[in-house]
Amino acid sequence: MSDPQGSPIRRDHPSPLVAPVLVELGSAGRATSTFTLDAAEPLLAGHYPGFPIFPGVCLVECAHLTALGAVTAGSATPVELAAIESARFLGPVFPGDTVHTQTVAEAVQDGWRCRAELAAEAPGGGPRRQVAVVRLRYGAGPA
Amino acid sequence: MIDSAGIQRLLPHRHPMLLIDEVLEATAGESLVAVKAVTADEPCYAGLPEGGADDAYPPTLLVESWCQAAALLACLDAPNPDVLTGRVALFGGIAGLRFSRPVRPGDLLVHRARLVRLFDEAAVLSGTSEVDGVTVLEVEQVVIAFREAGEFAPGAGGADAEAARTASGHGR
């Protein structure tokens, strides 16, 4: 199996995505990321044949990986996704689009709550379209 | 009750995103039970470090798998396995999904979906996923929106959102 550029796939965690979600950590629990949806991303072959469209859960995956970066950076113990409190899908993401994710994490009594806003940018630039708003909760993972 | 070939006559999803193996029970307009076996051979595990400790099935794929069971229930009466024509089932929104323990290769997921409300353009569903009788996922609400395929081409963004808002305005 190879990635969209033909190189062997390398991942550091199980994921539906092959191309990387590139996360940059900010301050005060903030993080941003970009993910460019290559037309050769393997999951598009099955979602759907002849009509490739990025699955809504993969937008949640972008939000999760971005928020997890911010949450684990501030934690000495492992954390894991405890809940998707809500997700609203506001528009489609097609091959070639870049997904820009902004998250902010807040420590709560038993973990962290994160809010993510996701926008898509068509190839060649242009205005960003809001595509999803996701709220996630994290708790302590296995030690 | 419905095997993989039958599922492919109901859903447009295909490998590697067809995440239901078999439907065990289905009552149109009410409820459905479907299974998926998680294996170490899943595409999501390709390319991990040798002997890596993290073998938890991605929670997002668990959700997708449950949602496919929900989509099967929502379209039992009017299936459309061809996304290029007719109505397409889209993810409108989700609320209150709780993960109670990780899923790993070797686990057999049993998804239970219940139809809460059905509208012309959307369905609201809830349910659970279990492994060996233990709940691994609780789903308070998922909204699936139905849109005409032609309305939903590149450039026609946001079509699904409208239906989702309509549904959540009436639901619950």
Short mmCIF file of C-alpha atoms in Angstrom, two decimals:
data_model
loop_
_atom_site.label_atom_id
_atom_site.label_comp_id
_atom_site.label_asym_id
_atom_site.label_seq_id
_atom_site.Cartn_x
_atom_site.Cartn_y
_atom_site.Cartn_z
CA MET A 1 0.00 0.00 0.00
CA SER A 2 1.32 3.44 -0.84
CA ASP A 3 0.40 7.00 -0.10
CA PRO A 4 -0.97 9.44 -2.71
CA GLN A 5 2.59 10.28 -3.84
CA GLY A 6 3.49 6.61 -4.29
CA SER A 7 5.70 6.36 -1.19
CA PRO A 8 5.12 3.61 1.38
CA ILE A 9 2.57 4.67 3.98
CA ARG A 10 4.04 5.79 7.30
CA ARG A 11 1.80 6.58 10.23
CA ASP A 12 2.38 6.97 13.95
CA HIS A 13 -1.21 6.09 14.90
CA PRO A 14 -4.13 4.25 13.26
CA SER A 15 -6.12 6.69 11.10
CA PRO A 16 -8.53 6.74 8.19
CA LEU A 17 -6.23 9.35 6.57
CA VAL A 18 -2.95 8.63 4.80
CA ALA A 19 -1.78 12.18 4.06
CA PRO A 20 -0.64 13.98 7.22
CA VAL A 21 -2.65 16.48 9.25
CA LEU A 22 0.03 19.14 9.85
CA VAL A 23 -0.53 20.56 13.32
CA GLU A 24 0.97 23.78 14.74
CA LEU A 25 0.58 24.40 18.43
CA GLY A 26 -0.28 27.90 19.61
CA SER A 27 -0.60 29.33 23.09
CA ALA A 28 -3.36 28.96 25.68
CA GLY A 29 -4.64 25.60 24.42
CA ARG A 30 -4.87 26.71 20.80
CA ALA A 31 -3.75 24.76 17.77
CA THR A 32 -4.18 24.97 14.02
CA SER A 33 -3.69 22.44 11.24
CA THR A 34 -3.87 21.96 7.51
CA PHE A 35 -4.77 18.84 5.58
CA THR A 36 -4.77 18.76 1.79
CA LEU A 37 -7.14 16.20 0.32
CA ASP A 38 -5.23 14.61 -2.56
CA ALA A 39 -7.44 12.99 -5.21
CA ALA A 40 -5.39 9.81 -4.61
CA GLU A 41 -6.22 9.65 -0.87
CA PRO A 42 -7.17 5.94 -0.66
CA LEU A 43 -10.50 6.31 1.17
CA LEU A 44 -11.96 8.36 -1.70
CA ALA A 45 -12.04 5.23 -3.88
CA GLY A 46 -14.88 3.97 -1.71
CA HIS A 47 -16.51 7.26 -0.71
CA TYR A 48 -17.87 7.25 -3.31
CA PRO A 49 -16.96 5.52 -6.59
CA GLY A 50 -17.37 8.17 -9.30
CA PHE A 51 -18.26 10.86 -6.75
CA PRO A 52 -15.32 11.43 -4.39
CA ILE A 53 -16.29 13.48 -1.36
CA PHE A 54 -14.50 13.75 2.00
CA PRO A 55 -16.47 11.87 4.69
CA GLY A 56 -17.84 13.99 7.52
CA VAL A 57 -16.12 11.76 10.07
CA CYS A 58 -12.79 12.63 8.46
CA LEU A 59 -13.44 16.29 9.29
CA VAL A 60 -13.94 15.09 12.86
CA GLU A 61 -10.60 13.22 12.51
CA CYS A 62 -8.88 16.49 11.47
CA ALA A 63 -10.44 18.24 14.47
CA HIS A 64 -9.43 15.37 16.78
CA LEU A 65 -5.79 15.22 15.67
CA THR A 66 -5.46 18.99 15.97
CA ALA A 67 -7.08 19.18 19.41
CA LEU A 68 -5.14 16.14 20.63
CA GLY A 69 -1.89 17.95 19.82
CA ALA A 70 -2.87 20.83 22.08
CA VAL A 71 -4.22 18.61 24.86
CA THR A 72 -1.28 16.18 25.01
CA ALA A 73 1.19 19.07 24.91
CA GLY A 74 -0.19 20.25 28.24
CA SER A 75 -0.54 16.85 29.88
CA ALA A 76 1.92 14.51 31.56
CA THR A 77 -0.52 11.58 31.37
CA PRO A 78 -2.10 9.92 28.31
CA VAL A 79 -5.46 11.24 27.16
CA GLU A 80 -8.08 9.77 24.87
CA LEU A 81 -11.18 10.92 23.08
CA ALA A 82 -14.11 10.48 25.46
CA ALA A 83 -16.91 12.10 23.46
CA ILE A 84 -17.90 13.95 20.34
CA GLU A 85 -20.23 16.37 22.06
CA SER A 86 -21.45 17.73 18.74
CA ALA A 87 -20.52 18.12 15.10
CA ARG A 88 -22.30 20.18 12.47
CA PHE A 89 -21.42 19.67 8.85
CA LEU A 90 -21.91 22.87 6.89
CA GLY A 91 -20.60 22.09 3.42
CA PRO A 92 -18.77 19.52 1.31
CA VAL A 93 -15.01 19.02 0.90
CA PHE A 94 -13.80 17.78 -2.49
CA PRO A 95 -10.46 16.45 -3.79
CA GLY A 96 -7.88 19.23 -4.04
CA ASP A 97 -9.37 21.22 -1.17
CA THR A 98 -7.24 22.11 1.83
CA VAL A 99 -8.95 21.80 5.22
CA HIS A 100 -7.86 24.46 7.73
CA THR A 101 -8.69 23.58 11.34
CA GLN A 102 -8.53 25.86 14.38
CA THR A 103 -9.03 24.38 17.84
CA VAL A 104 -9.08 25.74 21.34
CA ALA A 105 -8.87 23.42 24.36
CA GLU A 106 -10.01 24.23 27.86
CA ALA A 107 -9.17 22.16 30.96
CA VAL A 108 -12.28 20.95 32.78
CA GLN A 109 -12.68 18.86 35.93
CA ASP A 110 -12.14 15.44 34.38
CA GLY A 111 -10.20 16.29 31.23
CA TRP A 112 -10.42 18.79 28.40
CA ARG A 113 -13.10 20.24 26.17
CA CYS A 114 -12.16 21.40 22.70
CA ARG A 115 -13.97 23.41 20.08
CA ALA A 116 -12.87 23.16 16.44
CA GLU A 117 -13.80 25.25 13.44
CA LEU A 118 -12.98 23.83 10.04
CA ALA A 119 -12.85 25.69 6.74
CA ALA A 120 -12.00 24.45 3.25
CA GLU A 121 -10.02 26.26 0.60
CA ALA A 122 -10.25 25.25 -3.07
CA PRO A 123 -7.04 24.50 -5.01
CA GLY A 124 -5.42 27.74 -6.16
CA GLY A 125 -6.77 29.70 -3.20
CA GLY A 126 -9.95 31.73 -2.97
CA PRO A 127 -12.21 32.29 0.01
CA ARG A 128 -12.35 29.72 2.79
CA ARG A 129 -15.75 28.08 3.22
CA GLN A 130 -16.76 27.03 6.70
CA VAL A 131 -17.34 23.25 6.51
CA ALA A 132 -17.77 22.05 10.10
CA VAL A 133 -17.91 22.97 13.76
CA VAL A 134 -16.93 20.17 16.15
CA ARG A 135 -16.90 19.93 19.96
CA LEU A 136 -14.80 17.18 21.53
CA ARG A 137 -14.13 16.02 25.07
CA TYR A 138 -11.02 14.23 26.27
CA GLY A 139 -10.42 12.20 29.44
CA ALA A 140 -7.56 10.28 30.98
CA GLY A 141 -6.34 7.42 28.84
CA PRO A 142 -4.64 4.17 29.89
CA ALA A 143 -1.48 4.77 31.89
CA MET B 1 -30.23 -11.45 7.09
CA ILE B 2 -28.55 -9.02 4.67
CA ASP B 3 -25.07 -10.08 3.52
CA SER B 4 -22.28 -7.94 2.08
CA ALA B 5 -23.65 -8.13 -1.47
CA GLY B 6 -27.07 -7.09 -0.20
CA ILE B 7 -25.54 -4.20 1.74
CA GLN B 8 -23.86 -2.98 -1.45
CA ARG B 9 -27.27 -2.89 -3.11
CA LEU B 10 -28.43 -0.53 -0.34
CA LEU B 11 -25.39 1.69 0.32
CA PRO B 12 -23.04 3.48 -2.10
CA HIS B 13 -20.00 2.97 0.17
CA ARG B 14 -17.26 0.67 -1.10
CA HIS B 15 -13.84 -0.58 0.05
CA PRO B 16 -12.04 0.86 1.98
CA MET B 17 -15.01 2.81 3.36
CA LEU B 18 -17.66 0.09 3.47
CA LEU B 19 -17.66 -0.54 7.22
CA ILE B 20 -20.58 -2.96 7.72
CA ASP B 21 -20.21 -6.72 7.17
CA GLU B 22 -23.72 -8.03 7.76
CA VAL B 23 -27.15 -6.91 8.91
CA LEU B 24 -28.55 -9.34 11.50
CA GLU B 25 -31.98 -7.82 12.10
CA ALA B 26 -33.91 -5.02 10.43
CA THR B 27 -37.38 -3.60 10.85
CA ALA B 28 -37.96 -0.78 8.37
CA GLY B 29 -38.92 2.45 10.08
CA GLU B 30 -37.89 1.12 13.50
CA SER B 31 -34.55 -0.52 14.21
CA LEU B 32 -31.58 -2.39 12.80
CA VAL B 33 -28.73 -4.53 14.15
CA ALA B 34 -25.56 -4.84 12.06
CA VAL B 35 -22.05 -6.18 12.67
CA LYS B 36 -18.53 -5.31 11.64
CA ALA B 37 -15.45 -7.36 12.48
CA VAL B 38 -12.38 -5.20 13.19
CA THR B 39 -9.17 -6.87 11.99
CA ALA B 40 -5.46 -6.09 12.10
CA ASP B 41 -5.63 -5.99 8.31
CA GLU B 42 -7.75 -2.80 8.20
CA PRO B 43 -6.26 -0.08 5.95
CA CYS B 44 -6.11 2.26 8.98
CA TYR B 45 -3.30 0.10 10.44
CA ALA B 46 -1.04 0.22 7.37
CA GLY B 47 2.36 1.83 7.85
CA LEU B 48 2.44 1.87 11.66
CA PRO B 49 5.79 1.45 13.43
CA GLU B 50 6.83 -2.19 13.88
CA GLY B 51 5.54 -3.51 17.21
CA GLY B 52 3.76 -0.20 17.87
CA ALA B 53 1.59 -0.29 20.96
CA ASP B 54 -1.30 1.78 19.60
CA ASP B 55 -3.77 -0.58 17.97
CA ALA B 56 -6.99 1.19 18.97
CA TYR B 57 -9.45 1.36 16.08
CA PRO B 58 -9.90 5.07 15.25
CA PRO B 59 -13.01 6.38 17.06
CA THR B 60 -13.95 8.26 13.89
CA LEU B 61 -14.12 4.98 11.93
CA LEU B 62 -16.20 3.43 14.71
CA VAL B 63 -18.61 6.36 14.31
CA GLU B 64 -18.62 5.97 10.50
CA SER B 65 -19.37 2.26 10.86
CA TRP B 66 -22.29 2.95 13.22
CA CYS B 67 -23.55 5.67 10.88
CA GLN B 68 -23.56 3.24 7.98
CA ALA B 69 -25.82 0.97 10.03
CA ALA B 70 -28.00 4.03 10.66
CA ALA B 71 -27.99 4.92 6.95
CA LEU B 72 -29.05 1.35 6.09
CA LEU B 73 -32.00 1.69 8.44
CA ALA B 74 -32.90 5.12 7.06
CA CYS B 75 -32.91 3.90 3.46
CA LEU B 76 -34.32 0.37 3.81
CA ASP B 77 -37.50 1.42 2.05
CA ALA B 78 -35.82 3.53 -0.66
CA PRO B 79 -32.25 2.42 -1.25
CA ASN B 80 -29.99 4.29 -3.65
CA PRO B 81 -26.58 2.65 -4.08
CA ASP B 82 -25.70 4.99 -6.97
CA VAL B 83 -24.63 8.42 -5.73
CA LEU B 84 -24.64 9.89 -9.22
CA THR B 85 -28.43 9.81 -9.57
CA GLY B 86 -31.35 10.10 -7.21
CA ARG B 87 -31.10 10.93 -3.53
CA VAL B 88 -27.87 10.75 -1.54
CA ALA B 89 -27.70 10.22 2.22
CA LEU B 90 -25.34 12.74 3.84
CA PHE B 91 -24.14 13.26 7.35
CA GLY B 92 -25.96 16.35 8.67
CA GLY B 93 -24.88 16.55 12.28
CA ILE B 94 -24.16 14.53 15.38
CA ALA B 95 -24.68 15.15 19.08
CA GLY B 96 -23.80 13.25 22.21
CA LEU B 97 -21.44 10.46 21.09
CA ARG B 98 -19.64 8.86 24.04
CA PHE B 99 -16.80 6.36 23.77
CA SER B 100 -16.57 4.02 26.75
CA ARG B 101 -13.64 1.79 25.83
CA PRO B 102 -11.24 1.36 22.91
CA VAL B 103 -12.00 -1.08 20.10
CA ARG B 104 -9.15 -3.33 18.96
CA PRO B 105 -8.45 -5.89 16.21
CA GLY B 106 -10.37 -9.07 17.01
CA ASP B 107 -13.42 -7.18 18.28
CA LEU B 108 -16.80 -7.83 16.66
CA LEU B 109 -18.78 -4.60 16.69
CA VAL B 110 -22.54 -4.98 17.09
CA HIS B 111 -24.27 -1.76 16.06
CA ARG B 112 -27.82 -1.09 17.19
CA ALA B 113 -29.61 1.79 15.45
CA ARG B 114 -33.09 3.10 16.19
CA LEU B 115 -35.04 5.52 14.01
CA VAL B 116 -36.15 8.44 16.18
CA ARG B 117 -37.77 10.66 13.53
CA LEU B 118 -38.12 10.50 9.76
CA PHE B 119 -38.70 13.61 7.65
CA ASP B 120 -38.93 14.05 3.88
CA GLU B 121 -35.37 15.29 3.73
CA ALA B 122 -33.73 13.86 6.84
CA ALA B 123 -33.74 11.12 9.45
CA VAL B 124 -32.78 11.30 13.12
CA LEU B 125 -31.32 8.15 14.67
CA SER B 126 -29.82 6.98 17.96
CA GLY B 127 -28.27 3.79 19.33
CA THR B 128 -25.19 1.99 20.58
CA SER B 129 -22.25 -0.16 19.54
CA GLU B 130 -21.22 -3.13 21.66
CA VAL B 131 -18.37 -5.63 21.81
CA ASP B 132 -19.11 -8.88 23.68
CA GLY B 133 -22.20 -7.27 25.19
CA VAL B 134 -20.23 -4.28 26.56
CA THR B 135 -21.14 -0.83 25.25
CA VAL B 136 -18.24 0.88 23.45
CA LEU B 137 -20.19 3.75 21.86
CA GLU B 138 -23.41 5.54 22.80
CA VAL B 139 -25.07 7.70 20.15
CA GLU B 140 -27.60 10.22 21.38
CA GLN B 141 -28.43 11.67 17.97
CA VAL B 142 -27.24 11.50 14.37
CA VAL B 143 -28.96 13.42 11.59
CA ILE B 144 -28.77 11.96 8.09
CA ALA B 145 -29.89 14.32 5.34
CA PHE B 146 -31.17 13.22 1.94
CA ARG B 147 -30.35 15.45 -1.02
CA GLU B 148 -30.65 15.12 -4.77
CA ALA B 149 -27.24 14.13 -6.16
CA GLY B 150 -27.38 16.87 -8.80
CA GLU B 151 -27.66 19.59 -6.13
CA PHE B 152 -24.56 18.35 -4.44
CA ALA B 153 -21.79 18.75 -6.98
CA PRO B 154 -18.58 20.75 -6.44
CA GLY B 155 -19.60 24.39 -6.17
CA ALA B 156 -23.01 23.62 -4.68
CA GLY B 157 -21.63 23.73 -1.13
CA GLY B 158 -23.74 23.74 1.95
CA ALA B 159 -26.68 21.79 0.56
CA ASP B 160 -26.47 19.22 3.31
CA ALA B 161 -26.31 21.82 6.03
CA GLU B 162 -29.69 23.20 5.12
CA ALA B 163 -31.34 19.82 5.48
CA ALA B 164 -29.57 19.18 8.76
CA ARG B 165 -30.76 22.49 10.17
CA THR B 166 -34.29 21.73 9.05
CA ALA B 167 -34.17 18.36 10.72
CA SER B 168 -32.66 19.54 13.99
CA GLY B 169 -35.27 22.30 14.12
CA HIS B 170 -38.04 19.70 14.18
CA GLY B 171 -36.31 16.83 15.93
CA ARG B 172 -36.24 16.07 19.62
#
